[in-house]
Short mmCIF file of C-alpha atoms and ligand atoms in Angstrom, two decimals:
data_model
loop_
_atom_site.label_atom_id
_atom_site.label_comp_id
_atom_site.label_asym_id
_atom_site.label_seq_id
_atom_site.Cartn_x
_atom_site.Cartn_y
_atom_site.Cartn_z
CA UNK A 1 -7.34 -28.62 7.69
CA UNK A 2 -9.84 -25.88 6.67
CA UNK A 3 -11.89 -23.91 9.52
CA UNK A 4 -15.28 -25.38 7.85
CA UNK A 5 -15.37 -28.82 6.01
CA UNK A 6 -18.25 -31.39 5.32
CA UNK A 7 -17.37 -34.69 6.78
CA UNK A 8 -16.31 -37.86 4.75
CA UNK A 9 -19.65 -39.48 5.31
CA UNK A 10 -21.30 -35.77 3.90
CA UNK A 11 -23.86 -35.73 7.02
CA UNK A 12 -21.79 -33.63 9.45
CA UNK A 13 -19.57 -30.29 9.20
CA UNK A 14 -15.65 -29.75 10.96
CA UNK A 15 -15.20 -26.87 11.94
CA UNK A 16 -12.61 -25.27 14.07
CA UNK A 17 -14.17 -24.04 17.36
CA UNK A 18 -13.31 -20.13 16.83
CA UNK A 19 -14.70 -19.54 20.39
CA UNK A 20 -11.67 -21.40 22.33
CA UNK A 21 -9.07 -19.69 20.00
CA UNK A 22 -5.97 -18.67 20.22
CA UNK A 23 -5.99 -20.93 23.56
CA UNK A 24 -6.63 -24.06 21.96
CA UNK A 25 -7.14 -24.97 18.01
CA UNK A 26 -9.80 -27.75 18.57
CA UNK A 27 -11.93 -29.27 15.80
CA UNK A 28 -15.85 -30.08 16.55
CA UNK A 29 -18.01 -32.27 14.54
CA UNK A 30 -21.73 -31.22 14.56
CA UNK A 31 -24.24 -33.14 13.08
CA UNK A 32 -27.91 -32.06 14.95
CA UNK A 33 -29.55 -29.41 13.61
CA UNK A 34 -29.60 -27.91 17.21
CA UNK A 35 -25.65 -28.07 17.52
CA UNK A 36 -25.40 -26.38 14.33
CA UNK A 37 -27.84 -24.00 15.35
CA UNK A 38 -25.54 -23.38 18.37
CA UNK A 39 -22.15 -23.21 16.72
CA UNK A 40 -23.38 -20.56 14.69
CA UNK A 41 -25.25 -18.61 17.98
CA UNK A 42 -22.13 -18.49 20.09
CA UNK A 43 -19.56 -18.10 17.70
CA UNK A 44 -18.08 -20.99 16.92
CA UNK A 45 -17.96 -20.68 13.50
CA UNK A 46 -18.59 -16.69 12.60
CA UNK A 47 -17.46 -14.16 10.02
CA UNK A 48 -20.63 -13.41 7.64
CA UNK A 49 -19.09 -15.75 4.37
CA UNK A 50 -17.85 -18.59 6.67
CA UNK A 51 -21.02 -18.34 8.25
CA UNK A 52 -22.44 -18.86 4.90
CA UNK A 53 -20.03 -21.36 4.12
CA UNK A 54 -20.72 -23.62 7.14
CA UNK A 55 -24.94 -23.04 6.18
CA UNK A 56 -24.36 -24.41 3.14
CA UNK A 57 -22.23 -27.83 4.47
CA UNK A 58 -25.44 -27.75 7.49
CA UNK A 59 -27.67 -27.98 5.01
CA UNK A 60 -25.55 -30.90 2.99
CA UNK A 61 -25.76 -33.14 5.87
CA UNK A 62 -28.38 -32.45 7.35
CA UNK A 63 -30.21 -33.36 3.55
CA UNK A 64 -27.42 -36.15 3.72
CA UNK A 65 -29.25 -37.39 6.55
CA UNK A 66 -32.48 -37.59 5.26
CA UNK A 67 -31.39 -40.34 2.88
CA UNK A 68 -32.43 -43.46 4.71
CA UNK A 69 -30.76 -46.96 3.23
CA UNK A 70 -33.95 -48.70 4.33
CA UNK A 71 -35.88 -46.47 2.43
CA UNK A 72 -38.71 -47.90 -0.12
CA UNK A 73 -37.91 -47.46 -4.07
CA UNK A 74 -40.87 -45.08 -5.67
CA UNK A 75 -42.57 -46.42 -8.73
CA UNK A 76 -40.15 -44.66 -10.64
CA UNK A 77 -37.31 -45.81 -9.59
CA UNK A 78 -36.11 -43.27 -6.97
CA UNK A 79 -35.25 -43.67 -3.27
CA UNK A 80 -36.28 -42.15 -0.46
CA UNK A 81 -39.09 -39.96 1.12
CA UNK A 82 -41.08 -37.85 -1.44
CA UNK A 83 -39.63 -35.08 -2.65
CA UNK A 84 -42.16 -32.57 -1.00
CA UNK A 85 -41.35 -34.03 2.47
CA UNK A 86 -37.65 -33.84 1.78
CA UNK A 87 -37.95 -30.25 0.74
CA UNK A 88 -40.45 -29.35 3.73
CA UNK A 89 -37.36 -30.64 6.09
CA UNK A 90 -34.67 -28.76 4.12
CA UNK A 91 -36.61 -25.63 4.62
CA UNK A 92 -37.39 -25.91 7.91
CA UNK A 93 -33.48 -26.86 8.68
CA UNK A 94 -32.60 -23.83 7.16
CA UNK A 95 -35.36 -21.76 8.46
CA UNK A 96 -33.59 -22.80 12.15
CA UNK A 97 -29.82 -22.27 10.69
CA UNK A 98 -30.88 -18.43 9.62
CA UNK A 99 -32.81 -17.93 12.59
CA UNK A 100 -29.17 -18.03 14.67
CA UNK A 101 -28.05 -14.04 13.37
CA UNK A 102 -29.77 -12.07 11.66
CA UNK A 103 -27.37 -9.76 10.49
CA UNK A 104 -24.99 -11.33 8.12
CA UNK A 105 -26.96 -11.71 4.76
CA UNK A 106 -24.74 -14.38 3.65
CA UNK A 107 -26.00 -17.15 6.10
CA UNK A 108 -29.43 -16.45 4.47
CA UNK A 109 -28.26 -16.12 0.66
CA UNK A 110 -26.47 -19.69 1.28
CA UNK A 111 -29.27 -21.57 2.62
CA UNK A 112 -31.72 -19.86 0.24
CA UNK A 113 -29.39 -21.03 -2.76
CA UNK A 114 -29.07 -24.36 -1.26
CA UNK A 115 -32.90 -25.06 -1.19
CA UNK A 116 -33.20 -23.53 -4.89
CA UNK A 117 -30.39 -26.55 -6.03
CA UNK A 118 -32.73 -28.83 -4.37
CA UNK A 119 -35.91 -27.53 -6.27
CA UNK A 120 -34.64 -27.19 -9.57
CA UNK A 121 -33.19 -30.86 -9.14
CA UNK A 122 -36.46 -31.91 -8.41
CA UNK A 123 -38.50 -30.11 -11.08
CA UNK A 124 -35.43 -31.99 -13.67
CA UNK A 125 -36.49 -35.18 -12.04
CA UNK A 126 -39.94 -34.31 -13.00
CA UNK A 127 -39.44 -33.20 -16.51
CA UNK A 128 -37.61 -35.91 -17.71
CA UNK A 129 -40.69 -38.56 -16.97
CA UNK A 130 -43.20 -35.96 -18.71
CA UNK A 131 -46.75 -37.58 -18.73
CA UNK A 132 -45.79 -39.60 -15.43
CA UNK A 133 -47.60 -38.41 -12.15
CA UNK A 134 -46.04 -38.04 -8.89
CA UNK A 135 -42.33 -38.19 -10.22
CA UNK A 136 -39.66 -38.32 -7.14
CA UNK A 137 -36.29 -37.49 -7.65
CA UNK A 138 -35.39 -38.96 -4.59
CA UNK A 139 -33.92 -37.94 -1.64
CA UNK A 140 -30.30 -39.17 -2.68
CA UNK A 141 -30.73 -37.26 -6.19
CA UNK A 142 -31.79 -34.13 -3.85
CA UNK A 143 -29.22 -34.19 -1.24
CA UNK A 144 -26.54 -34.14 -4.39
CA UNK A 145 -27.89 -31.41 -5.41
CA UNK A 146 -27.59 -29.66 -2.23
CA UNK A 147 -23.94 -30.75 -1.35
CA UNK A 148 -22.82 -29.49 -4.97
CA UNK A 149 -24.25 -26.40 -4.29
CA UNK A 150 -22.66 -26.19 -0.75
CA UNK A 151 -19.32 -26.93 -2.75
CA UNK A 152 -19.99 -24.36 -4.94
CA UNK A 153 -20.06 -21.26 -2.21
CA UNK A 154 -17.16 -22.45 -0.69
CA UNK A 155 -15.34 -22.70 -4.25
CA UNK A 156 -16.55 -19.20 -5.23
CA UNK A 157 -15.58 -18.19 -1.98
CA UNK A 158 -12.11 -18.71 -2.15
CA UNK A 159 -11.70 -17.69 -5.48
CA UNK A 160 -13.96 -13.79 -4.21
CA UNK A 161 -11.30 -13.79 -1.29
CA UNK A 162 -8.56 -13.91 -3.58
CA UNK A 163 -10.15 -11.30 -5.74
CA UNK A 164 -10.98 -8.95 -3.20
CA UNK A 165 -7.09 -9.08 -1.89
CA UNK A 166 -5.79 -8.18 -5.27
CA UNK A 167 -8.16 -5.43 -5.52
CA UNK A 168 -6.88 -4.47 -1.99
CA UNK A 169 -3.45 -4.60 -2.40
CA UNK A 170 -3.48 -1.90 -5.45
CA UNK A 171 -5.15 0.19 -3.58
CA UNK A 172 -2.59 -0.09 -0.97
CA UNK A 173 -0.25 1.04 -4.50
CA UNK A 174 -2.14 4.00 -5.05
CA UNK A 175 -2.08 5.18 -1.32
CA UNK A 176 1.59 4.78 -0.92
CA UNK A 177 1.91 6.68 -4.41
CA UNK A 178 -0.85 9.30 -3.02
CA UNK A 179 1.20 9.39 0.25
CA UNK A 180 4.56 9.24 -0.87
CA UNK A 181 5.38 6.55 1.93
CA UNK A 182 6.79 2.85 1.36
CA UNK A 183 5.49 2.19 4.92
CA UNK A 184 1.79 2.21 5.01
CA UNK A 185 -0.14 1.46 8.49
CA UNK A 186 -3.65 -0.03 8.28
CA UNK A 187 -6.15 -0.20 11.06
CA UNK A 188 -8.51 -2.84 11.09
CA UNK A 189 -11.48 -4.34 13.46
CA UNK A 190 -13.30 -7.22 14.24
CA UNK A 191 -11.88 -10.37 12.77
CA UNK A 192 -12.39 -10.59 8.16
CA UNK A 193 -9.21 -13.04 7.90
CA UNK A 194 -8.99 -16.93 6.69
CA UNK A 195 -11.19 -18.00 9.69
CA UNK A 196 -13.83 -15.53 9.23
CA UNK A 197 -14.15 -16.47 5.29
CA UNK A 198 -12.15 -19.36 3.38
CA UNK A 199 -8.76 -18.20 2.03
CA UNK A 200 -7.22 -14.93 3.08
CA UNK A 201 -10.03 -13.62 4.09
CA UNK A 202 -11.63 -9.80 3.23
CA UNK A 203 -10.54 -6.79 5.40
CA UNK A 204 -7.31 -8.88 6.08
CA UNK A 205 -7.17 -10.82 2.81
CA UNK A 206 -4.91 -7.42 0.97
CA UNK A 207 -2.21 -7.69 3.61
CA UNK A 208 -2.10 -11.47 3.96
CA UNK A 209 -1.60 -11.87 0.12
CA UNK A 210 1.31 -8.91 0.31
CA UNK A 211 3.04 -10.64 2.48
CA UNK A 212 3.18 -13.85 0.60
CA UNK A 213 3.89 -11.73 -2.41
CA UNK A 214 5.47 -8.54 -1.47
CA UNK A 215 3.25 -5.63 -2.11
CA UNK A 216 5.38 -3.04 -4.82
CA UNK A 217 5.10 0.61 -5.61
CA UNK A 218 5.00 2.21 -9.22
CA UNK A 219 8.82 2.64 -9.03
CA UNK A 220 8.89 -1.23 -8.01
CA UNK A 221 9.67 -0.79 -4.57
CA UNK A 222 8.86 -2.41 -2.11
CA UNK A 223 5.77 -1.10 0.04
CA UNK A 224 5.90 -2.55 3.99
CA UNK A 225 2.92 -2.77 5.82
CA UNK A 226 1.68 -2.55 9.48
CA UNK A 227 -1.57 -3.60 11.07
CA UNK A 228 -3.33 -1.77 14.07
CA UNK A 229 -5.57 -4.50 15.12
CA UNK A 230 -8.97 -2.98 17.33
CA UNK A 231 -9.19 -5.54 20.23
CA UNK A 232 -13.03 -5.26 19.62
CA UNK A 233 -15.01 -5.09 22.44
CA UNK A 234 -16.58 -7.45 23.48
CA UNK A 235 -16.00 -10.42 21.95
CA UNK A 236 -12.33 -9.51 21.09
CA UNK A 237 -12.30 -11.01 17.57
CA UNK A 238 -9.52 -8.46 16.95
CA UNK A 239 -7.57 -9.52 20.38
CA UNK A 240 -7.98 -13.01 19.85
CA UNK A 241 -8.39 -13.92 15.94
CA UNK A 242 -6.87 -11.22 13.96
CA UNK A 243 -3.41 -10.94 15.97
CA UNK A 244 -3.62 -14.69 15.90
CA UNK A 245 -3.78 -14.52 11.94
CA UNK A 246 -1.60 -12.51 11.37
CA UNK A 247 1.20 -13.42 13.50
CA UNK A 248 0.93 -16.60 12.46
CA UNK A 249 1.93 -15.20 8.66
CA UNK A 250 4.23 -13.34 10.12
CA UNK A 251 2.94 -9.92 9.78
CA UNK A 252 3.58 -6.71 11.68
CA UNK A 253 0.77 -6.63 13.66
CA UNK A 254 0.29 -4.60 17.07
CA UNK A 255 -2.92 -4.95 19.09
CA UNK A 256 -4.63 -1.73 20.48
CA UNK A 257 -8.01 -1.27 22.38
CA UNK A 258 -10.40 -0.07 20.73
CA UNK A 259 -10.31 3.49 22.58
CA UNK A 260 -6.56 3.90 21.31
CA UNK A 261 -7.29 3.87 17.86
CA UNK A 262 -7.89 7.63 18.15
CA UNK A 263 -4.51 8.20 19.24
CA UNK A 264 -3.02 6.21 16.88
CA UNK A 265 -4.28 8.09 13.70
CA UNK A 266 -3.55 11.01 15.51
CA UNK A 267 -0.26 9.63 15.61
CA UNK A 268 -0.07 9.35 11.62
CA UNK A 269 0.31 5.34 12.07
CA UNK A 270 -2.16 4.45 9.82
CA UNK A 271 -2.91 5.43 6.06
CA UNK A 272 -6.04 3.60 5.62
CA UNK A 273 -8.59 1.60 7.89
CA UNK A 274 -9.76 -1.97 5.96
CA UNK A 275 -13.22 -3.31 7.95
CA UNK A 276 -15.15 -6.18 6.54
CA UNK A 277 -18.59 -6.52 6.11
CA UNK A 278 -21.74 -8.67 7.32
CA UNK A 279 -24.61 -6.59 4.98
CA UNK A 280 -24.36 -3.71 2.52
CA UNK A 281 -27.70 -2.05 2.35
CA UNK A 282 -28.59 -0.65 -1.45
CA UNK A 283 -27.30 2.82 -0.70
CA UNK A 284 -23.97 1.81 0.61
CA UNK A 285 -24.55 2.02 4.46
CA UNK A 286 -22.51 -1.17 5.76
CA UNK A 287 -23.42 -3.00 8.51
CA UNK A 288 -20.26 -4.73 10.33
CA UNK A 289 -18.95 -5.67 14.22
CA UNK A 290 -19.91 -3.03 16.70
CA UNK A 291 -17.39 0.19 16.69
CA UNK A 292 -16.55 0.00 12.91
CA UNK A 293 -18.82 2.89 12.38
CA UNK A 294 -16.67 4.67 15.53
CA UNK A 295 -13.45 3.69 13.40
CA UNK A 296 -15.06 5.32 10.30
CA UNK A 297 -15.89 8.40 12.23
CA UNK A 298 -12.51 8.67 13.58
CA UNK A 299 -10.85 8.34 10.18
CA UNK A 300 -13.06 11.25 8.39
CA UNK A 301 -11.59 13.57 11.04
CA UNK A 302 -7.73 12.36 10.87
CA UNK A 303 -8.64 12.31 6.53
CA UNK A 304 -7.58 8.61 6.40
CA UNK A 305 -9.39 6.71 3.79
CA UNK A 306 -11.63 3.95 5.21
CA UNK A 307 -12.51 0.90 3.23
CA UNK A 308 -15.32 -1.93 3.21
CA UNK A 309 -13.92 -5.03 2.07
CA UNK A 310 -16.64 -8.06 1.32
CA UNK A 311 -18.28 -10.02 -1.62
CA UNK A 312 -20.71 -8.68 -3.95
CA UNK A 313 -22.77 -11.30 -1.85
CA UNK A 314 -22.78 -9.34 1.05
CA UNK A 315 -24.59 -6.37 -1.01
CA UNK A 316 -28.85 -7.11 -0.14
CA UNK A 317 -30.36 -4.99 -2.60
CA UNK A 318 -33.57 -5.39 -0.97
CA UNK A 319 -32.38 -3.46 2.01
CA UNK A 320 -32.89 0.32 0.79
CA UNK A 321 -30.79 2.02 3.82
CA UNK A 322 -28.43 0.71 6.96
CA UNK A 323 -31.55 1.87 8.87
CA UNK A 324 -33.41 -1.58 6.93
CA UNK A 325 -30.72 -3.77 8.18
CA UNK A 326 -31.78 -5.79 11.59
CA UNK A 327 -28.93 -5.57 13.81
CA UNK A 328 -28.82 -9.12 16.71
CA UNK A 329 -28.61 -8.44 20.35
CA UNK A 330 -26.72 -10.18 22.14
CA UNK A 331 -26.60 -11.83 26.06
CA UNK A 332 -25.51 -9.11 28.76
CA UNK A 333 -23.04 -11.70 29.88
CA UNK A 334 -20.61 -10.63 27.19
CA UNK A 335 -20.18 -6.96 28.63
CA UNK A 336 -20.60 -7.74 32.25
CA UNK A 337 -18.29 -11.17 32.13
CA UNK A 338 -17.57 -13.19 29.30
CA UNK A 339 -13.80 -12.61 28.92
CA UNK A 340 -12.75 -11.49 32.39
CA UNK A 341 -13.60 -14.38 34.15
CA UNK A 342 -15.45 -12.61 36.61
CA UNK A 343 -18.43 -10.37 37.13
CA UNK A 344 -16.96 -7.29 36.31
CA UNK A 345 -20.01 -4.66 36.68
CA UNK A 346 -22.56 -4.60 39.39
CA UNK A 347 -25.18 -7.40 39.26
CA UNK A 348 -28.36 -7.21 37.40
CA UNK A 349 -26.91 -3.92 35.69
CA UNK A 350 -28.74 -2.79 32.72
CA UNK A 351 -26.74 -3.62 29.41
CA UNK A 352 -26.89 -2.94 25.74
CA UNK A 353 -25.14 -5.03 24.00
CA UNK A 354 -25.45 -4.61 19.71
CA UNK A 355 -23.05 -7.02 17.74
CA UNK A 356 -23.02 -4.78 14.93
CA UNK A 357 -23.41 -1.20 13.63
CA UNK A 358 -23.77 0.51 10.66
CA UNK A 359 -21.28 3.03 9.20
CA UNK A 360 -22.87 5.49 6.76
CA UNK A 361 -22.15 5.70 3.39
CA UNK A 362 -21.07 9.02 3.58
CA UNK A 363 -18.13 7.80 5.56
CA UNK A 364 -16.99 4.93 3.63
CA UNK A 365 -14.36 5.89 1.13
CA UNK A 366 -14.65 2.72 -1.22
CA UNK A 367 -15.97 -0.62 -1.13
CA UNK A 368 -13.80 -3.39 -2.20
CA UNK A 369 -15.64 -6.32 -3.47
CA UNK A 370 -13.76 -9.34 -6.01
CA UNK A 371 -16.05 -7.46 -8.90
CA UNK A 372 -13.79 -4.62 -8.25
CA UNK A 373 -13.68 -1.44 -6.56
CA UNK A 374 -16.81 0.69 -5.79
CA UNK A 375 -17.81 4.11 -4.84
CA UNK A 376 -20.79 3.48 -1.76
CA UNK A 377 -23.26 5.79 -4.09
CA UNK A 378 -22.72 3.73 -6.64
CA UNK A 379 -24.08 0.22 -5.88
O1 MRU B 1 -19.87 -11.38 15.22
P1 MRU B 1 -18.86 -11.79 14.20
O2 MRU B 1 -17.54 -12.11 14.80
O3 MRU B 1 -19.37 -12.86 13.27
O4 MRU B 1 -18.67 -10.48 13.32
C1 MRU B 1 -17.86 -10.54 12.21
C2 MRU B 1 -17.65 -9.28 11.52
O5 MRU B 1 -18.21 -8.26 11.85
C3 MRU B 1 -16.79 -9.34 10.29
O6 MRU B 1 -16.11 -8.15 10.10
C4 MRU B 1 -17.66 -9.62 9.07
O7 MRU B 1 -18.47 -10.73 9.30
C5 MRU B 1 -16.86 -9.84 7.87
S1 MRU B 1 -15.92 -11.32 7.92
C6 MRU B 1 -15.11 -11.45 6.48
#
């Protein structure tokens, strides 16, 4: 099964609940607007394009839903409320959906391009009854519309996943041919696999396709690879998803706290850090899970090359600099409790607790998107 899916019926999503992983692979059906609202909020579903992904399916059923059998036929033939009502929901659906995060542009891009399939379906409907007032398309007509376009960004997204890997894995080449080495290390943080995404993911997509492939040098040898995977405070995407991933492909992967991963580039274990992406302002500055920038910092001083790995979707050209990107706070909780099980810190501490950060351009060697590879002050 895949980690996000539209129902049969097309009026409620599957996902896999990433929040009780690697404990237990359960699948959830949500079909409210509020228990989408909530998968997204607590992590259920996550990773900026599956986030996307799963907005566009939302949106599917929930404009599924507003087809109602009982529902009156229009002078013109169509079914269903008028078209201005059924648009009025859609966009206040998705005005809830991208009110969940704010950070990952892709939930908003998928909604946004949801609601256009909708309009320009409805402005057909109108102009193929020219002369004829108050022309519905209907809300069946509509919520096609909608559900091909939801299609659409997961289709795209696998095929961008599989894109961005390639791209990847030569660079991987050119390091080990930069390096000399045939055993490359690569440090990575947060969670940008299969479950964060559709197909191999981003950040991990590079190493999951060499290992189904075997990655090869220009002499044709063959190039190994080993993963440092950032536990990734708090939430422990790293500790929980990527080691879960990856063993699962059966990768070398060894998990490290995130304070380690000092010591480990000291240690000349890693050739090149791979981080995904949830927004890429205009001048390069890349906004992803909190402590990437840290990583990048650490890697300028060791002179490892660090890499941004994430669709040309992820790129908001109407954010000028990282400083334009809004960055979601999150509940003290995850700091003080969340994973231990226990209060852990002294009650009614004060906490900060940022779910992202941006790394600056300047420390950002290349960003790897499916269109190819790109230099941060470049975009
Ligand atoms: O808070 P999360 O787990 O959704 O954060 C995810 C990340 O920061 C990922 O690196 C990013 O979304 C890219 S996923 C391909």
């Amino acid at each position: 099964m895949k980690n996000v899916e539209l129902n049969e019926h097309g009026n409620g999503v599957v996902i896999i609940d990433q929040s009780l992983l690697p404990g237990e692979e359960k699948y959830i059906e949500l079909k409210t607007p509020q228990e989408m609202y909530e998968a997204i909020k607590s992590l259920r579903v996550r990773g900026a394009p599956a986030i996307g992904i799963f907005a566009g399916y939302a949106m599917a059923a929930l404009a599924r839903q507003e087809v109602k059998p009982q529902s009156v036929k229009s002078c013109c033939g169509a079914s269903g409320s008028s078209d201005e009502v059924f648009m009025q929901n859609l966009m206040d659906y998705g005005e809830l959906l991208k009110s969940s995060r704010p950070t990952a542009v892709n939930l908003a891009w998928a909604v946004d391009r949801v609601i256009h399939a909708a309009r320009v379906e409805m402005f057909r409907a109108r102009k193929e009854k020219p002369g004829i007032m108050n022309v519905n398309a209907g809300a069946r007509r509509l919520a096609d519309a909608v559900q091909r376009e939801a299609f659409a960004i997961h289709e795209e997204d696998v095929e961008m996943c599989k894109n961005i890997s390639r791209c990847g894995m030569e660079e991987l080449a050119r390091i080990s041919a930069r390096t000399g080495r045939d055993s490359l290390g690569v440090l990575t943080h947060c969670n940008a696999g299969p479950l964060a995404t559709s197909e191999y993911g981003t950040a991990l997509g590079p190493i999951l396709m060499a290992n189904e492939e075997g990655l090869f040098g220009e002499n044709g040898q063959k190039i190994s690879l080993k993963v440092f995977a950032d536990e990734t405070r708090p939430l422990l995407q790293g500790a929980r998803l990527t080691t879960y991933e990856l063993m699962k492909a059966g990768v070398d992967v060894t998990l490290i706290c995130d304070n380690m991963a000092s010591l480990v580039m000291k240690n000349g274990w890693v050739q090149a850090c791979f981080a995904g992406c949830d927004r890429v302002a205009a001048n390069g500055d890349a906004a992803n899970k909190i402590g990437t920038s840290g990583v990048a910092i650490l890697a300028k001083h060791y002179g490892i090359p660090f890499y941004i790995l994430g669709p040309s979707s992820s790129i908001d050209v109407n954010c000028p600099t990282g400083a334009d990107i809004p960055i979601e706070e999150r509940n003290p909780d995850e700091i003080t409790s969340l994973h231990y099980g226990q209060q852990v810190a002294p009650e009614g501490v004060k906490c900060y607790n940022p779910a992202f950060d941006v790394t600056d351009h300047e420390l950002i060697t290349a960003i790897i998107t499916e269109k190819g590879i790109l230099k941060p002050d470049s975009l």
